[in-house]
PDB file of C-alpha atoms in Angstrom:
ATOM      1  CA  MET A   9      24.788 161.918 -12.938  1.00 92.00           C
ATOM      2  CA  ASN A  10      22.357 159.455 -11.555  1.00 97.00           C
ATOM      3  CA  THR A  11      24.804 156.743 -11.386  1.00 97.00           C
ATOM      4  CA  ALA A  12      24.260 156.083  -7.494  1.00 98.00           C
ATOM      5  CA  LEU A  13      20.565 155.610  -6.681  1.00 98.00           C
ATOM      6  CA  LEU A  14      18.479 154.668  -3.452  1.00 98.00           C
ATOM      7  CA  MET A  15      15.487 152.533  -4.044  1.00 98.00           C
ATOM      8  CA  SER A  16      12.825 150.913  -1.886  1.00 98.00           C
ATOM      9  CA  GLY A  17      10.679 147.855  -2.661  1.00 96.00           C
ATOM     10  CA  ALA A  18       7.018 147.570  -3.884  1.00 98.00           C
ATOM     11  CA  HIS A  19       6.046 144.627  -1.556  1.00 96.00           C
ATOM     12  CA  HIS A  20       3.721 146.937   0.581  1.00 98.00           C
ATOM     13  CA  PHE A  21       2.548 149.326  -2.204  1.00 98.00           C
ATOM     14  CA  ARG A  22      -1.304 149.967  -2.164  1.00 98.00           C
ATOM     15  CA  VAL A  23      -3.530 153.057  -2.572  1.00 98.00           C
ATOM     16  CA  ASP A  24      -4.717 153.909   1.016  1.00 98.00           C
ATOM     17  CA  TYR A  25      -5.512 157.542   0.262  1.00 98.00           C
ATOM     18  CA  GLU A  26      -5.789 159.984  -2.527  1.00 98.00           C
ATOM     19  CA  ILE A  27      -3.142 162.722  -2.535  1.00 98.00           C
ATOM     20  CA  ASN A  28      -2.808 163.281  -6.280  1.00 98.00           C
ATOM     21  CA  PRO A  29      -5.139 162.888  -9.194  1.00 97.00           C
ATOM     22  CA  TYR A  30      -3.732 159.522 -10.260  1.00 98.00           C
ATOM     23  CA  MET A  31      -4.501 157.798  -7.080  1.00 98.00           C
ATOM     24  CA  ASP A  32      -7.971 156.133  -6.602  1.00 98.00           C
ATOM     25  CA  THR A  33      -8.606 153.901  -3.700  1.00 98.00           C
ATOM     26  CA  ALA A  34     -11.098 151.965  -5.573  1.00 98.00           C
ATOM     27  CA  VAL A  35      -8.334 150.992  -8.082  1.00 98.00           C
ATOM     28  CA  GLN A  36      -5.743 148.874  -6.386  1.00 98.00           C
ATOM     29  CA  PRO A  37      -2.507 147.870  -8.044  1.00 98.00           C
ATOM     30  CA  ASP A  38      -1.700 144.245  -8.542  1.00 98.00           C
ATOM     31  CA  VAL A  39       1.017 143.955  -5.933  1.00 97.00           C
ATOM     32  CA  ALA A  40       2.917 141.106  -7.570  1.00 98.00           C
ATOM     33  CA  ALA A  41       2.872 142.899 -10.977  1.00 98.00           C
ATOM     34  CA  ALA A  42       4.135 146.072  -9.239  1.00 98.00           C
ATOM     35  CA  VAL A  43       6.900 144.132  -7.693  1.00 98.00           C
ATOM     36  CA  ALA A  44       7.721 142.817 -11.040  1.00 98.00           C
ATOM     37  CA  GLU A  45       7.784 146.332 -12.595  1.00 98.00           C
ATOM     38  CA  HIS A  46      10.036 147.486  -9.724  1.00 98.00           C
ATOM     39  CA  ASP A  47      12.337 144.602 -10.153  1.00 98.00           C
ATOM     40  CA  ALA A  48      12.674 145.469 -13.921  1.00 98.00           C
ATOM     41  CA  LEU A  49      13.545 148.997 -12.994  1.00 98.00           C
ATOM     42  CA  VAL A  50      16.197 147.750 -10.596  1.00 98.00           C
ATOM     43  CA  ALA A  51      17.691 145.430 -13.381  1.00 98.00           C
ATOM     44  CA  ALA A  52      17.670 148.215 -15.827  1.00 98.00           C
ATOM     45  CA  HIS A  53      19.629 150.403 -13.613  1.00 98.00           C
ATOM     46  CA  LEU A  54      22.209 147.863 -12.689  1.00 98.00           C
ATOM     47  CA  ALA A  55      22.502 147.009 -16.402  1.00 98.00           C
ATOM     48  CA  ALA A  56      23.253 150.633 -17.191  1.00 98.00           C
ATOM     49  CA  GLY A  57      26.151 150.401 -14.912  1.00 98.00           C
ATOM     50  CA  ARG A  58      24.415 152.308 -12.122  1.00 98.00           C
ATOM     51  CA  LYS A  59      24.871 151.508  -8.457  1.00 98.00           C
ATOM     52  CA  VAL A  60      21.624 150.753  -6.407  1.00 98.00           C
ATOM     53  CA  GLU A  61      21.376 150.952  -2.633  1.00 98.00           C
ATOM     54  CA  PHE A  62      18.154 149.698  -0.946  1.00 98.00           C
ATOM     55  CA  LEU A  63      15.976 150.848   1.959  1.00 98.00           C
ATOM     56  CA  ASP A  64      13.541 148.270   3.236  1.00 97.00           C
ATOM     57  CA  PRO A  65       9.955 149.435   2.876  1.00 97.00           C
ATOM     58  CA  ALA A  66       7.808 149.417   5.846  1.00 98.00           C
ATOM     59  CA  PRO A  67       4.389 147.838   5.973  1.00 97.00           C
ATOM     60  CA  GLU A  68       2.527 151.067   7.206  1.00 98.00           C
ATOM     61  CA  CYS A  69       4.129 153.154   4.435  1.00 98.00           C
ATOM     62  CA  PRO A  70       2.424 152.254   1.168  1.00 98.00           C
ATOM     63  CA  ASP A  71       4.164 154.924  -0.901  1.00 98.00           C
ATOM     64  CA  MET A  72       7.533 154.300   0.289  1.00 98.00           C
ATOM     65  CA  VAL A  73       8.319 152.714  -2.955  1.00 98.00           C
ATOM     66  CA  TYR A  74       8.542 156.314  -4.227  1.00 98.00           C
ATOM     67  CA  THR A  75      11.971 156.833  -2.761  1.00 98.00           C
ATOM     68  CA  ALA A  76      12.524 160.160  -4.612  1.00 98.00           C
ATOM     69  CA  ASN A  77      10.377 161.994  -2.146  1.00 98.00           C
ATOM     70  CA  ALA A  78      12.667 161.129   0.703  1.00 98.00           C
ATOM     71  CA  ALA A  79      15.070 163.869   0.343  1.00 98.00           C
ATOM     72  CA  VAL A  80      17.441 165.649  -1.864  1.00 98.00           C
ATOM     73  CA  ALA A  81      21.139 164.658  -1.406  1.00 98.00           C
ATOM     74  CA  ARG A  82      24.382 166.370  -2.445  1.00 97.00           C
ATOM     75  CA  GLY A  83      27.837 165.350  -1.141  1.00 92.00           C
ATOM     76  CA  GLY A  84      27.618 164.424   2.489  1.00 93.00           C
ATOM     77  CA  ARG A  85      24.303 166.161   3.120  1.00 97.00           C
ATOM     78  CA  ALA A  86      20.674 165.380   2.704  1.00 98.00           C
ATOM     79  CA  VAL A  87      17.704 167.627   3.198  1.00 98.00           C
ATOM     80  CA  LEU A  88      14.776 165.531   4.177  1.00 98.00           C
ATOM     81  CA  ALA A  89      11.372 166.158   2.700  1.00 98.00           C
ATOM     82  CA  ASN A  90       8.510 167.547   4.718  1.00 98.00           C
ATOM     83  CA  LEU A  91       5.853 165.271   3.267  1.00 98.00           C
ATOM     84  CA  PRO A  92       2.116 165.469   3.125  1.00 98.00           C
ATOM     85  CA  PRO A  93       0.629 164.071   6.446  1.00 98.00           C
ATOM     86  CA  GLU A  94      -0.547 160.933   4.812  1.00 98.00           C
ATOM     87  CA  ARG A  95       3.289 159.990   4.121  1.00 98.00           C
ATOM     88  CA  ARG A  96       4.968 161.366   7.191  1.00 97.00           C
ATOM     89  CA  ASP A  97       5.515 157.779   8.620  1.00 98.00           C
ATOM     90  CA  GLU A  98       8.040 157.287   6.047  1.00 98.00           C
ATOM     91  CA  THR A  99      10.346 160.062   7.327  1.00 98.00           C
ATOM     92  CA  PRO A 100      11.875 158.395  10.318  1.00 98.00           C
ATOM     93  CA  TYR A 101      13.134 155.587   8.025  1.00 98.00           C
ATOM     94  CA  HIS A 102      14.477 157.988   5.702  1.00 98.00           C
ATOM     95  CA  ARG A 103      16.343 159.887   8.451  1.00 98.00           C
ATOM     96  CA  GLU A 104      17.727 156.657   9.908  1.00 98.00           C
ATOM     97  CA  TRP A 105      19.011 155.525   6.574  1.00 98.00           C
ATOM     98  CA  PHE A 106      20.809 158.740   5.780  1.00 98.00           C
ATOM     99  CA  ARG A 107      22.435 158.979   9.181  1.00 98.00           C
ATOM    100  CA  ALA A 108      23.432 155.338   9.094  1.00 98.00           C
ATOM    101  CA  LYS A 109      25.316 156.105   5.882  1.00 97.00           C
ATOM    102  CA  GLY A 110      27.125 159.162   7.389  1.00 97.00           C
ATOM    103  CA  PHE A 111      25.154 161.972   5.846  1.00 97.00           C
ATOM    104  CA  GLU A 112      24.538 165.187   7.642  1.00 98.00           C
ATOM    105  CA  VAL A 113      20.747 165.356   7.742  1.00 98.00           C
ATOM    106  CA  VAL A 114      18.971 168.687   7.476  1.00 98.00           C
ATOM    107  CA  GLU A 115      15.242 169.178   8.216  1.00 97.00           C
ATOM    108  CA  SER A 116      12.979 171.518   6.210  1.00 98.00           C
ATOM    109  CA  PRO A 117      10.340 173.355   8.453  1.00 98.00           C
ATOM    110  CA  TYR A 118       8.451 173.976   5.194  1.00 98.00           C
ATOM    111  CA  ALA A 119       6.289 171.621   3.022  1.00 98.00           C
ATOM    112  CA  PHE A 120       9.018 170.087   0.598  1.00 98.00           C
ATOM    113  CA  SER A 121       8.530 167.120  -1.779  1.00 98.00           C
ATOM    114  CA  GLY A 122      12.257 165.996  -1.730  1.00 98.00           C
ATOM    115  CA  GLN A 123      13.781 165.253  -5.087  1.00 98.00           C
ATOM    116  CA  GLY A 124      10.354 165.177  -6.689  1.00 98.00           C
ATOM    117  CA  ASP A 125      10.666 169.075  -6.692  1.00 98.00           C
ATOM    118  CA  ALA A 126      14.338 169.245  -6.726  1.00 98.00           C
ATOM    119  CA  LEU A 127      16.052 168.142  -9.824  1.00 98.00           C
ATOM    120  CA  ALA A 128      19.905 168.835 -10.009  1.00 98.00           C
ATOM    121  CA  TYR A 129      21.221 170.468 -13.386  1.00 97.00           C
ATOM    122  CA  GLY A 130      25.051 170.877 -12.667  1.00 94.00           C
ATOM    123  CA  ASP A 131      25.252 173.731  -9.871  1.00 95.00           C
ATOM    124  CA  LEU A 132      21.633 174.659 -10.441  1.00 97.00           C
ATOM    125  CA  LEU A 133      18.718 173.112  -8.977  1.00 98.00           C
ATOM    126  CA  LEU A 134      15.400 173.080 -10.835  1.00 98.00           C
ATOM    127  CA  ALA A 135      13.097 173.558  -7.847  1.00 98.00           C
ATOM    128  CA  GLY A 136       9.368 172.949  -8.163  1.00 98.00           C
ATOM    129  CA  TYR A 137       6.756 174.750  -5.997  1.00 98.00           C
ATOM    130  CA  GLY A 138       2.976 175.559  -6.026  1.00 96.00           C
ATOM    131  CA  GLN A 139       1.567 172.109  -5.354  1.00 98.00           C
ATOM    132  CA  ARG A 140       3.655 170.145  -2.643  1.00 98.00           C
ATOM    133  CA  THR A 141       6.475 172.400  -1.886  1.00 98.00           C
ATOM    134  CA  ASP A 142       6.494 175.722  -0.041  1.00 98.00           C
ATOM    135  CA  ARG A 143       8.805 178.112  -2.138  1.00 98.00           C
ATOM    136  CA  ARG A 144      10.341 179.116   1.375  1.00 98.00           C
ATOM    137  CA  ALA A 145      11.993 175.453   1.498  1.00 98.00           C
ATOM    138  CA  HIS A 146      14.083 176.401  -1.618  1.00 98.00           C
ATOM    139  CA  ASP A 147      16.247 178.599   0.589  1.00 98.00           C
ATOM    140  CA  VAL A 148      16.768 175.839   3.102  1.00 98.00           C
ATOM    141  CA  VAL A 149      17.934 173.563   0.419  1.00 98.00           C
ATOM    142  CA  ALA A 150      20.084 176.154  -1.191  1.00 98.00           C
ATOM    143  CA  ASP A 151      21.842 176.987   2.056  1.00 97.00           C
ATOM    144  CA  ALA A 152      22.449 173.277   2.977  1.00 98.00           C
ATOM    145  CA  LEU A 153      23.498 171.963  -0.405  1.00 98.00           C
ATOM    146  CA  GLY A 154      24.962 175.138  -2.179  1.00 97.00           C
ATOM    147  CA  TYR A 155      22.726 175.069  -5.250  1.00 97.00           C
ATOM    148  CA  ASP A 156      21.742 178.080  -7.260  1.00 97.00           C
ATOM    149  CA  ILE A 157      17.788 177.774  -7.332  1.00 98.00           C
ATOM    150  CA  VAL A 158      15.886 178.115 -10.534  1.00 98.00           C
ATOM    151  CA  PRO A 159      12.218 178.302  -9.231  1.00 98.00           C
ATOM    152  CA  LEU A 160       9.595 176.636 -11.460  1.00 98.00           C
ATOM    153  CA  ARG A 161       5.901 176.707 -10.598  1.00 98.00           C
ATOM    154  CA  THR A 162       3.791 173.856 -11.902  1.00 98.00           C
ATOM    155  CA  THR A 163       0.300 174.657 -13.191  1.00 97.00           C
ATOM    156  CA  GLY A 164      -1.864 172.185 -11.300  1.00 97.00           C
ATOM    157  CA  PRO A 165      -2.138 169.042  -9.348  1.00 97.00           C
ATOM    158  CA  ARG A 166      -1.509 166.671 -12.292  1.00 97.00           C
ATOM    159  CA  TRP A 167       2.048 168.006 -11.957  1.00 98.00           C
ATOM    160  CA  TYR A 168       2.033 167.685  -8.345  1.00 98.00           C
ATOM    161  CA  ASP A 169       5.839 167.160  -8.424  1.00 98.00           C
ATOM    162  CA  LEU A 170       8.261 168.959 -10.821  1.00 98.00           C
ATOM    163  CA  ASP A 171       9.524 165.552 -11.999  1.00 98.00           C
ATOM    164  CA  LEU A 172       6.347 164.970 -13.880  1.00 98.00           C
ATOM    165  CA  ALA A 173       6.813 168.336 -15.757  1.00 98.00           C
ATOM    166  CA  VAL A 174      10.590 168.415 -16.378  1.00 98.00           C
ATOM    167  CA  ALA A 175      13.334 166.001 -16.986  1.00 98.00           C
ATOM    168  CA  VAL A 176      17.221 166.451 -16.859  1.00 98.00           C
ATOM    169  CA  VAL A 177      18.506 164.390 -19.904  1.00 98.00           C
ATOM    170  CA  THR A 178      22.126 165.320 -20.023  1.00 97.00           C
ATOM    171  CA  PRO A 179      24.292 168.068 -18.572  1.00 96.00           C
ATOM    172  CA  ASP A 180      23.064 170.422 -21.291  1.00 96.00           C
ATOM    173  CA  VAL A 181      19.676 168.917 -22.300  1.00 98.00           C
ATOM    174  CA  LEU A 182      16.326 169.398 -20.522  1.00 98.00           C
ATOM    175  CA  ALA A 183      12.907 168.069 -21.623  1.00 98.00           C
ATOM    176  CA  PHE A 184       9.797 169.665 -20.319  1.00 98.00           C
ATOM    177  CA  CYS A 185       6.061 170.053 -20.947  1.00 98.00           C
ATOM    178  CA  PRO A 186       5.138 173.632 -21.452  1.00 98.00           C
ATOM    179  CA  ALA A 187       1.547 173.173 -20.305  1.00 98.00           C
ATOM    180  CA  ALA A 188       2.891 172.025 -16.872  1.00 98.00           C
ATOM    181  CA  LEU A 189       4.714 175.250 -16.162  1.00 98.00           C
ATOM    182  CA  ASP A 190       3.489 178.864 -15.823  1.00 98.00           C
ATOM    183  CA  GLU A 191       4.904 181.212 -18.404  1.00 98.00           C
ATOM    184  CA  PRO A 192       7.513 182.737 -16.138  1.00 98.00           C
ATOM    185  CA  SER A 193       8.899 179.366 -15.357  1.00 98.00           C
ATOM    186  CA  GLN A 194       9.015 178.399 -18.925  1.00 98.00           C
ATOM    187  CA  ALA A 195      11.049 181.682 -19.531  1.00 98.00           C
ATOM    188  CA  ARG A 196      13.495 180.822 -16.847  1.00 97.00           C
ATOM    189  CA  LEU A 197      14.116 177.413 -18.537  1.00 97.00           C
ATOM    190  CA  ARG A 198      14.627 178.960 -21.841  1.00 96.00           C
ATOM    191  CA  GLU A 199      17.161 181.500 -20.261  1.00 96.00           C
ATOM    192  CA  LEU A 200      19.396 178.682 -19.095  1.00 96.00           C
ATOM    193  CA  GLY A 201      20.903 178.398 -22.369  1.00 90.00           C
ATOM    194  CA  GLY A 202      20.792 174.589 -22.990  1.00 91.00           C
ATOM    195  CA  THR A 203      18.690 172.530 -25.439  1.00 97.00           C
ATOM    196  CA  LEU A 204      15.206 172.154 -24.585  1.00 98.00           C
ATOM    197  CA  ILE A 205      12.960 169.252 -25.724  1.00 98.00           C
ATOM    198  CA  GLU A 206       9.261 170.060 -25.534  1.00 98.00           C
ATOM    199  CA  VAL A 207       6.941 167.238 -24.806  1.00 98.00           C
ATOM    200  CA  THR A 208       3.333 167.053 -25.322  1.00 98.00           C
ATOM    201  CA  GLU A 209       0.694 167.303 -22.576  1.00 98.00           C
ATOM    202  CA  ALA A 210      -0.688 163.888 -23.498  1.00 98.00           C
ATOM    203  CA  GLU A 211       2.763 162.024 -23.128  1.00 98.00           C
ATOM    204  CA  ALA A 212       3.594 164.076 -19.954  1.00 98.00           C
ATOM    205  CA  GLU A 213       0.348 162.775 -18.335  1.00 97.00           C
ATOM    206  CA  ARG A 214       1.568 159.224 -19.162  1.00 98.00           C
ATOM    207  CA  PHE A 215       4.745 160.056 -17.176  1.00 98.00           C
ATOM    208  CA  ALA A 216       7.014 160.528 -20.199  1.00 98.00           C
ATOM    209  CA  LEU A 217       9.210 163.015 -18.144  1.00 98.00           C
ATOM    210  CA  ASN A 218       9.455 160.852 -15.085  1.00 98.00           C
ATOM    211  CA  LEU A 219      12.720 159.345 -16.330  1.00 98.00           C
ATOM    212  CA  VAL A 220      16.204 158.459 -15.028  1.00 98.00           C
ATOM    213  CA  SER A 221      19.091 159.491 -17.376  1.00 98.00           C
ATOM    214  CA  ASP A 222      22.897 159.216 -16.741  1.00 98.00           C
ATOM    215  CA  GLY A 223      23.627 161.205 -19.719  1.00 97.00           C
ATOM    216  CA  SER A 224      24.067 158.290 -22.132  1.00 98.00           C
ATOM    217  CA  THR A 225      21.283 155.751 -20.942  1.00 98.00           C
ATOM    218  CA  VAL A 226      17.766 156.904 -20.355  1.00 98.00           C
ATOM    219  CA  THR A 227      15.415 154.603 -18.490  1.00 98.00           C
ATOM    220  CA  MET A 228      11.842 155.628 -18.864  1.00 98.00           C
ATOM    221  CA  THR A 229       8.343 154.443 -19.125  1.00 98.00           C
ATOM    222  CA  SER A 230       6.932 152.593 -22.185  1.00 98.00           C
ATOM    223  CA  GLY A 231       3.883 154.145 -23.916  1.00 98.00           C
ATOM    224  CA  VAL A 232       5.367 157.564 -24.904  1.00 98.00           C
ATOM    225  CA  PRO A 233       6.894 156.898 -28.298  1.00 98.00           C
ATOM    226  CA  GLU A 234       7.373 160.523 -29.194  1.00 98.00           C
ATOM    227  CA  LEU A 235       9.756 161.428 -26.637  1.00 98.00           C
ATOM    228  CA  ALA A 236      11.603 157.998 -26.680  1.00 98.00           C
ATOM    229  CA  ALA A 237      12.160 158.636 -30.512  1.00 98.00           C
ATOM    230  CA  THR A 238      13.536 162.050 -29.921  1.00 98.00           C
ATOM    231  CA  LEU A 239      16.053 160.927 -27.355  1.00 98.00           C
ATOM    232  CA  ARG A 240      17.206 158.160 -29.590  1.00 98.00           C
ATOM    233  CA  GLU A 241      17.679 160.480 -32.519  1.00 98.00           C
ATOM    234  CA  ARG A 242      20.081 162.363 -30.218  1.00 96.00           C
ATOM    235  CA  GLY A 243      22.130 159.422 -29.766  1.00 97.00           C
ATOM    236  CA  LEU A 244      20.951 158.254 -26.425  1.00 98.00           C
ATOM    237  CA  SER A 245      20.253 154.632 -25.446  1.00 98.00           C
ATOM    238  CA  VAL A 246      16.693 154.344 -24.276  1.00 98.00           C
ATOM    239  CA  VAL A 247      15.175 151.607 -22.244  1.00 98.00           C
ATOM    240  CA  GLU A 248      11.292 151.518 -22.032  1.00 98.00           C
ATOM    241  CA  LEU A 249       9.730 149.776 -19.235  1.00 98.00           C
ATOM    242  CA  GLU A 250       6.209 148.921 -18.119  1.00 98.00           C
ATOM    243  CA  THR A 251       5.013 151.103 -15.045  1.00 98.00           C
ATOM    244  CA  THR A 252       1.278 150.552 -15.248  1.00 98.00           C
ATOM    245  CA  GLN A 253       0.908 149.327 -11.632  1.00 98.00           C
ATOM    246  CA  LEU A 254       3.398 151.849 -10.297  1.00 98.00           C
ATOM    247  CA  ARG A 255       1.569 154.636 -11.806  1.00 98.00           C
ATOM    248  CA  LYS A 256      -1.588 153.844  -9.993  1.00 98.00           C
ATOM    249  CA  GLY A 257      -0.128 155.696  -6.958  1.00 98.00           C
ATOM    250  CA  GLY A 258       0.985 158.541  -9.011  1.00 97.00           C
ATOM    251  CA  GLY A 259       4.738 157.602  -9.584  1.00 96.00           C
ATOM    252  CA  GLY A 260       6.862 156.257 -12.232  1.00 96.00           C
ATOM    253  CA  VAL A 261      10.641 155.483 -13.095  1.00 98.00           C
ATOM    254  CA  ARG A 262      12.037 158.732 -11.524  1.00 98.00           C
ATOM    255  CA  CYS A 263       9.825 158.645  -8.475  1.00 98.00           C
ATOM    256  CA  THR A 264      11.258 155.233  -7.501  1.00 98.00           C
ATOM    257  CA  ALA A 265      14.941 156.161  -7.625  1.00 98.00           C
ATOM    258  CA  LEU A 266      16.599 159.001  -5.313  1.00 98.00           C
ATOM    259  CA  THR A 267      19.992 160.338  -6.786  1.00 98.00           C
ATOM    260  CA  LEU A 268      22.906 159.919  -4.329  1.00 98.00           C
ATOM    261  CA  ASP A 269      25.717 161.182  -6.581  1.00 95.00           C
ATOM    262  CA  ASN A 270      24.794 164.752  -7.222  1.00 93.00           C
ATOM    263  CA  PRO A 271      28.248 166.233  -7.535  1.00 86.00           C
ATOM    264  CA  GLU A 272      29.580 168.983  -5.194  1.00 86.00           C
ATOM    265  CA  ARG A 273      29.569 172.571  -6.471  1.00 79.00           C
ATOM    266  CA  THR A 274      32.388 173.314  -9.030  1.00 72.00           C
ATOM    267  CA  ALA A 275      34.728 176.102  -8.745  1.00 61.00           C
TER     268      ALA A 275
END
């Protein structure tokens, strides 16, 4: 669970367009500070014992640092994202990387935000829709990767990807922001039977749920003390890191890391 990750660099990170409410072309990131934030994330993943692979960022792709939107991967297959027009120049680089690593690459004909809207939870896939992902893409992912889909509709553009609204903490613990999901989606989460941690809207807006957990160590943004304290109370090791610059593009800890070790379906 999140012990093998794909990341890209922040060297070309900037805000060239506005495709989520957190982006403002008048408020540019400090690139050196963004690189330092990203380097700290990489160091934290390595310190937690995770393996990190790298895809070189392309100068014409300012959002390539948000590697989670590249695809969703399981076993030897990867379903590529079908990104917004502003980000489609990233896809050839993603496709090339996966093919070079021996993955069978599957294309989605429908809008699909990659792992941003596809969080593995055992043999289930918590699958977001309503903002950047067309619900028909769920069938493509299910057929290619063998997941049972749990469709979750987010309530507005602040939650443009599911990984801002829901986090997989351990194999039987989820965290979520009730305000970010419609009522049927909240009911689906509750029906799964695991432990649910509710996160305030204020902390979710500060990217509290945009975290990476391997089931024992949680790497997350700083500035969200309530969720951090709750996770520590559950015996988890919590590493809080600054993501002020990276958030200017609408991404955080989870957005910058694509999981490569989602396990094959169990019997």
